[in-house]
Amino acid sequence: MSGRDRETRERLLRAAERLFAERGFRRVTVRDICRRARANVAAVNYHFGSKLGLYREVLQYASDALRATTDEARRAGEGCAADEQLRRFVHVYLRRLLAGGANGWIHRLINQEMADPTPALDTLVEQALRPRIEYLSRVVAALLDCPPEDPRVRRSVASLQAQSVAYLPNPLAARLGMRATTSPAAIDEVARHIAEFSLAGIRAIGALPPRP
Amino acid sequence: MSGRDRETRERLLRAAERLFAERGFRRVTVRDICRRARANVAAVNYHFGSKLGLYREVLQYASDALRATTDEARRAGEGCAADEQLRRFVHVYLRRLLAGGANGWIHRLINQEMADPTPALDTLVEQALRPRIEYLSRVVAALLDCPPEDPRVRRSVASLQAQSVAYLPNPLAARLGMRATTSPAAIDEVARHIAEFSLAGIRAIGALPPRP
DNA sequence: ACAGGCATCAAACATCTGTTTTATACAAGT
DNA sequence: ACTTGTATAAAACAGATGTTTGATGCCTGT
């Protein structure tokens, strides 16, 4: 295997990461990727078998990164009380979610896959999403002092997750005149909002009478 | 104009509503619509000029319905305190959002348009989404006792909106083993969760020191 | 030096999709 | 009865898109 082949293979991966993260699997064409990677149209099929093969490889990388994010967030909260664990989880997650740097594409890609799934969703769910949700459920269950299977836990985790992804730049927010959250200071503020908002929410849910 | 033409026009609209709401504009083909409506492939272009023309007509109807939902929610809270206004807003919205009846497609369609916009997004934003957000902002601003332009208001409204749409049936939730929220009792419970969770969150945000 | 394997490329292919065309059938008005 | 306008139908068209093909050139091992 020569050096040149690896090169265009890498170029294809770099181009695919950005494009898939921006527009999702369906709205990116093989020709888009090859144009950006300065490669021939046949290159994708040669190196990855198919467009989906290339996508799977890119998504696998992102899935591993999401797992790493979860693990980092978990470590950041080790030994803390549950409310502090939640704060740090949100903080770590949002910093990675909204970061514009070299790894900024990773969580955008995962969000695209969740919004408009491909056959590759299942492995993503099992490898990265489910562990993440299970950890979050344990933290919330500790706050509510109830088993993780309690419907109030499920709903609170849903509230948490939904709030986080709402801050990804999207056309609707742009149309409503909101500017993207990218600076570290703004990200910290949003993380604080979500954490404190949700902590208070969870406590209120825990104090609620079971059924009015 | 004979009676028969109006008939297939209506059939096309009925078919388009369901399909667009299920899969969004891009993932529905003209042939899908015509097959379901038992009409010829050329029927869409004949009656509506183009696929986008048909979509615009369907979306306009949905946009009007969303406005009506906002107005109903507003009326439901008239004369109440701000926290009760928020509770009723969430309740009315979720009942319409998750209702499986003949109008169940409406809010699903709007969600599709927000997730994957078409050229028709702008009118939807101006006619239905902006009034809705402005009302919600006023309610939240009253709770926080601050002007509606305060960033804490914007973020709280985002939290509220994000939580609500999270309960639409989606492939990810299905993959995670959550069953859809469709029964009136379950909808009421979710609405209560979102309202109480968010009210506590908003109060906590209001009590927070401006910058730590 | 040469033969084999491999990456690259231009072109073509097959399919899908929105749209247009052309012809036909039917209803209404004169 | 004849003309006219309109809805429907089958077919074709044009462009996009994922994939395949066959040729070409380059590197490597012998």
Coordinates of C-alpha atoms in Angstrom, one line a residue, chain A:
Chain A
M1 CA 0.0 0.0 0.0
S2 CA 1.5 3.2 -1.1
G3 CA 1.4 6.5 0.7
R4 CA -0.8 8.2 -1.8
D5 CA -3.8 6.0 -1.3
R6 CA -3.9 6.5 2.4
E7 CA -3.8 10.2 1.7
T8 CA -6.9 10.4 -0.4
R9 CA -8.6 8.0 1.9
E10 CA -7.9 10.5 4.7
R11 CA -9.0 13.4 2.6
L12 CA -12.3 11.7 1.9
L13 CA -12.8 11.1 5.6
R14 CA -12.1 14.7 6.5
A15 CA -14.4 16.0 3.8
A16 CA -17.2 13.5 4.7
E17 CA -17.0 14.5 8.4
R18 CA -17.7 18.1 7.8
L19 CA -20.3 17.6 5.1
F20 CA -22.3 14.9 6.9
A21 CA -22.2 16.9 10.1
E22 CA -23.5 20.0 8.3
R23 CA -26.2 18.4 6.3
G24 CA -26.7 14.8 7.3
F25 CA -26.4 11.7 5.3
R26 CA -29.1 12.2 2.8
R27 CA -28.4 15.8 1.9
V28 CA -24.8 15.2 1.0
T29 CA -23.9 13.7 -2.4
V30 CA -20.9 11.5 -3.2
R31 CA -19.9 14.2 -5.7
D32 CA -20.0 16.9 -2.9
I33 CA -17.6 14.8 -0.9
C34 CA -15.2 14.1 -3.8
R35 CA -15.2 17.7 -4.9
R36 CA -14.2 18.8 -1.5
A37 CA -11.6 16.1 -1.1
R38 CA -10.3 16.8 -4.6
A39 CA -10.8 13.1 -5.5
N40 CA -12.5 11.3 -8.3
V41 CA -16.2 10.3 -8.1
A42 CA -15.3 6.7 -7.9
A43 CA -13.0 7.2 -4.9
V44 CA -15.7 6.7 -2.3
N45 CA -16.8 3.4 -3.6
Y46 CA -13.2 2.3 -4.1
H47 CA -12.1 3.0 -0.6
F48 CA -15.2 2.5 1.4
G49 CA -17.4 0.2 -0.8
S50 CA -20.3 2.7 -0.8
K51 CA -21.5 6.0 0.4
L52 CA -23.0 4.3 3.4
G53 CA -19.7 2.5 4.1
L54 CA -18.0 5.8 4.3
Y55 CA -20.7 7.2 6.5
R56 CA -20.5 4.2 8.9
E57 CA -16.8 4.8 9.3
V58 CA -17.3 8.5 10.1
L59 CA -20.2 7.8 12.4
Q60 CA -18.3 5.1 14.3
Y61 CA -15.6 7.6 15.0
A62 CA -18.2 10.1 16.3
S63 CA -19.8 7.4 18.3
D64 CA -16.5 6.6 20.1
A65 CA -16.0 10.3 20.7
L66 CA -19.5 10.6 22.3
R67 CA -18.7 7.7 24.6
A68 CA -15.5 9.5 25.5
T69 CA -17.5 12.6 26.3
T70 CA -19.8 10.6 28.6
D71 CA -16.8 9.0 30.3
E72 CA -15.1 12.4 30.8
A73 CA -18.3 13.9 32.2
R74 CA -18.7 10.9 34.5
R75 CA -15.1 11.2 35.7
A76 CA -15.5 15.0 36.2
G77 CA -18.3 14.2 38.7
E78 CA -16.7 11.3 40.5
G79 CA -17.1 11.6 44.2
C80 CA -19.3 14.6 44.0
A81 CA -22.9 14.9 45.2
A82 CA -25.5 14.2 42.5
D83 CA -26.4 17.8 41.9
E84 CA -22.8 18.6 41.2
Q85 CA -22.5 15.6 39.0
L86 CA -25.3 16.9 36.9
R87 CA -23.8 20.3 36.7
R88 CA -20.5 18.9 35.4
F89 CA -22.2 16.6 33.0
V90 CA -24.1 19.4 31.4
H91 CA -21.0 21.5 31.3
V92 CA -18.7 19.0 29.7
Y93 CA -21.4 18.0 27.2
L94 CA -22.2 21.5 26.1
R95 CA -18.6 22.5 25.8
R96 CA -18.1 19.6 23.4
L97 CA -21.5 20.0 21.7
L98 CA -21.0 23.7 20.9
A99 CA -17.3 23.8 20.5
G100 CA -16.4 25.1 17.0
G101 CA -12.9 23.6 16.9
A102 CA -11.5 20.6 15.1
N103 CA -13.9 18.2 16.9
G104 CA -16.9 20.4 16.6
W105 CA -18.4 18.3 13.8
I106 CA -18.7 15.2 16.0
H107 CA -21.8 16.0 18.0
R108 CA -23.4 17.8 15.1
L109 CA -23.1 14.6 13.1
I110 CA -24.7 12.6 15.9
N111 CA -27.5 15.1 16.1
Q112 CA -28.1 14.8 12.4
E113 CA -28.2 11.0 12.7
M114 CA -30.8 11.2 15.5
A115 CA -33.0 13.7 13.6
D116 CA -32.9 11.8 10.3
P117 CA -31.8 8.2 11.0
T118 CA -29.9 5.9 8.6
P119 CA -29.4 2.1 9.0
A120 CA -26.4 3.0 11.2
L121 CA -28.5 4.4 14.0
D122 CA -28.8 1.1 15.9
T123 CA -25.1 0.7 16.7
L124 CA -24.9 4.4 17.7
V125 CA -27.7 3.9 20.1
E126 CA -26.2 0.8 21.7
Q127 CA -22.6 1.9 21.8
A128 CA -22.9 5.5 22.8
L129 CA -26.4 6.8 23.5
R130 CA -27.7 4.1 25.8
P131 CA -24.7 4.2 28.2
R132 CA -25.0 8.0 28.3
I133 CA -28.7 7.9 29.1
E134 CA -28.1 5.2 31.8
Y135 CA -25.6 7.3 33.5
L136 CA -27.8 10.4 33.4
S137 CA -30.6 8.3 34.7
R138 CA -28.6 7.2 37.7
V139 CA -27.7 10.8 38.5
V140 CA -31.3 11.9 38.3
A141 CA -32.5 8.9 40.2
A142 CA -30.1 9.8 43.0
L143 CA -31.6 13.3 43.0
L144 CA -35.1 12.1 43.1
D145 CA -34.2 9.3 45.5
C146 CA -36.0 6.7 43.5
P147 CA -35.1 3.8 41.1
P148 CA -33.8 4.8 37.7
E149 CA -36.8 3.1 36.0
D150 CA -39.2 5.6 37.5
P151 CA -41.1 7.5 34.8
R152 CA -40.2 10.8 36.5
V153 CA -36.5 9.9 35.9
R154 CA -37.2 9.2 32.2
R155 CA -39.0 12.4 31.7
S156 CA -36.4 14.5 33.5
V157 CA -33.6 13.0 31.5
A158 CA -35.6 13.8 28.4
S159 CA -36.0 17.4 29.5
L160 CA -32.3 17.6 30.1
Q161 CA -31.3 16.1 26.7
A162 CA -33.9 18.2 24.8
Q163 CA -32.7 21.4 26.3
S164 CA -29.0 20.7 25.4
V165 CA -29.5 20.0 21.8
A166 CA -31.7 23.0 21.4
Y167 CA -28.6 25.2 21.4
L168 CA -27.1 23.7 18.3
P169 CA -27.2 26.2 15.5
N170 CA -30.3 25.5 13.4
P171 CA -32.1 27.4 10.6
L172 CA -35.1 28.1 12.8
A173 CA -33.1 29.9 15.5
A174 CA -31.3 31.8 12.8
R175 CA -34.7 32.9 11.4
L176 CA -35.8 34.0 14.8
G177 CA -32.8 36.3 15.1
M178 CA -30.9 34.3 17.7
R179 CA -27.2 34.3 17.2
A180 CA -25.2 31.1 17.7
T181 CA -23.7 30.1 21.0
T182 CA -20.0 29.7 20.3
S183 CA -17.8 31.7 22.6
P184 CA -16.7 29.9 25.8
A185 CA -18.3 32.5 28.0
A186 CA -21.7 32.1 26.3
I187 CA -21.4 28.3 26.4
D188 CA -20.7 28.4 30.1
E189 CA -23.8 30.6 30.6
V190 CA -26.0 28.3 28.7
A191 CA -24.7 25.3 30.6
R192 CA -25.4 27.1 33.8
H193 CA -28.9 27.9 32.7
I194 CA -29.6 24.3 31.7
A195 CA -28.1 22.8 34.9
E196 CA -29.8 25.2 37.4
F197 CA -33.1 25.2 35.5
S198 CA -33.1 21.4 35.4
L199 CA -31.9 20.9 39.0
A200 CA -34.8 23.1 40.2
G201 CA -37.1 21.2 37.9
I202 CA -36.1 17.8 39.1
R203 CA -36.4 18.9 42.7
A204 CA -39.9 20.2 42.1
I205 CA -40.9 17.0 40.3
G206 CA -39.6 15.0 43.3
A207 CA -41.7 17.1 45.7
L208 CA -44.8 16.8 43.6
P209 CA -47.7 14.8 45.0
P210 CA -47.9 11.6 42.9
R211 CA -51.3 12.4 41.3
P212 CA -53.5 15.4 41.8

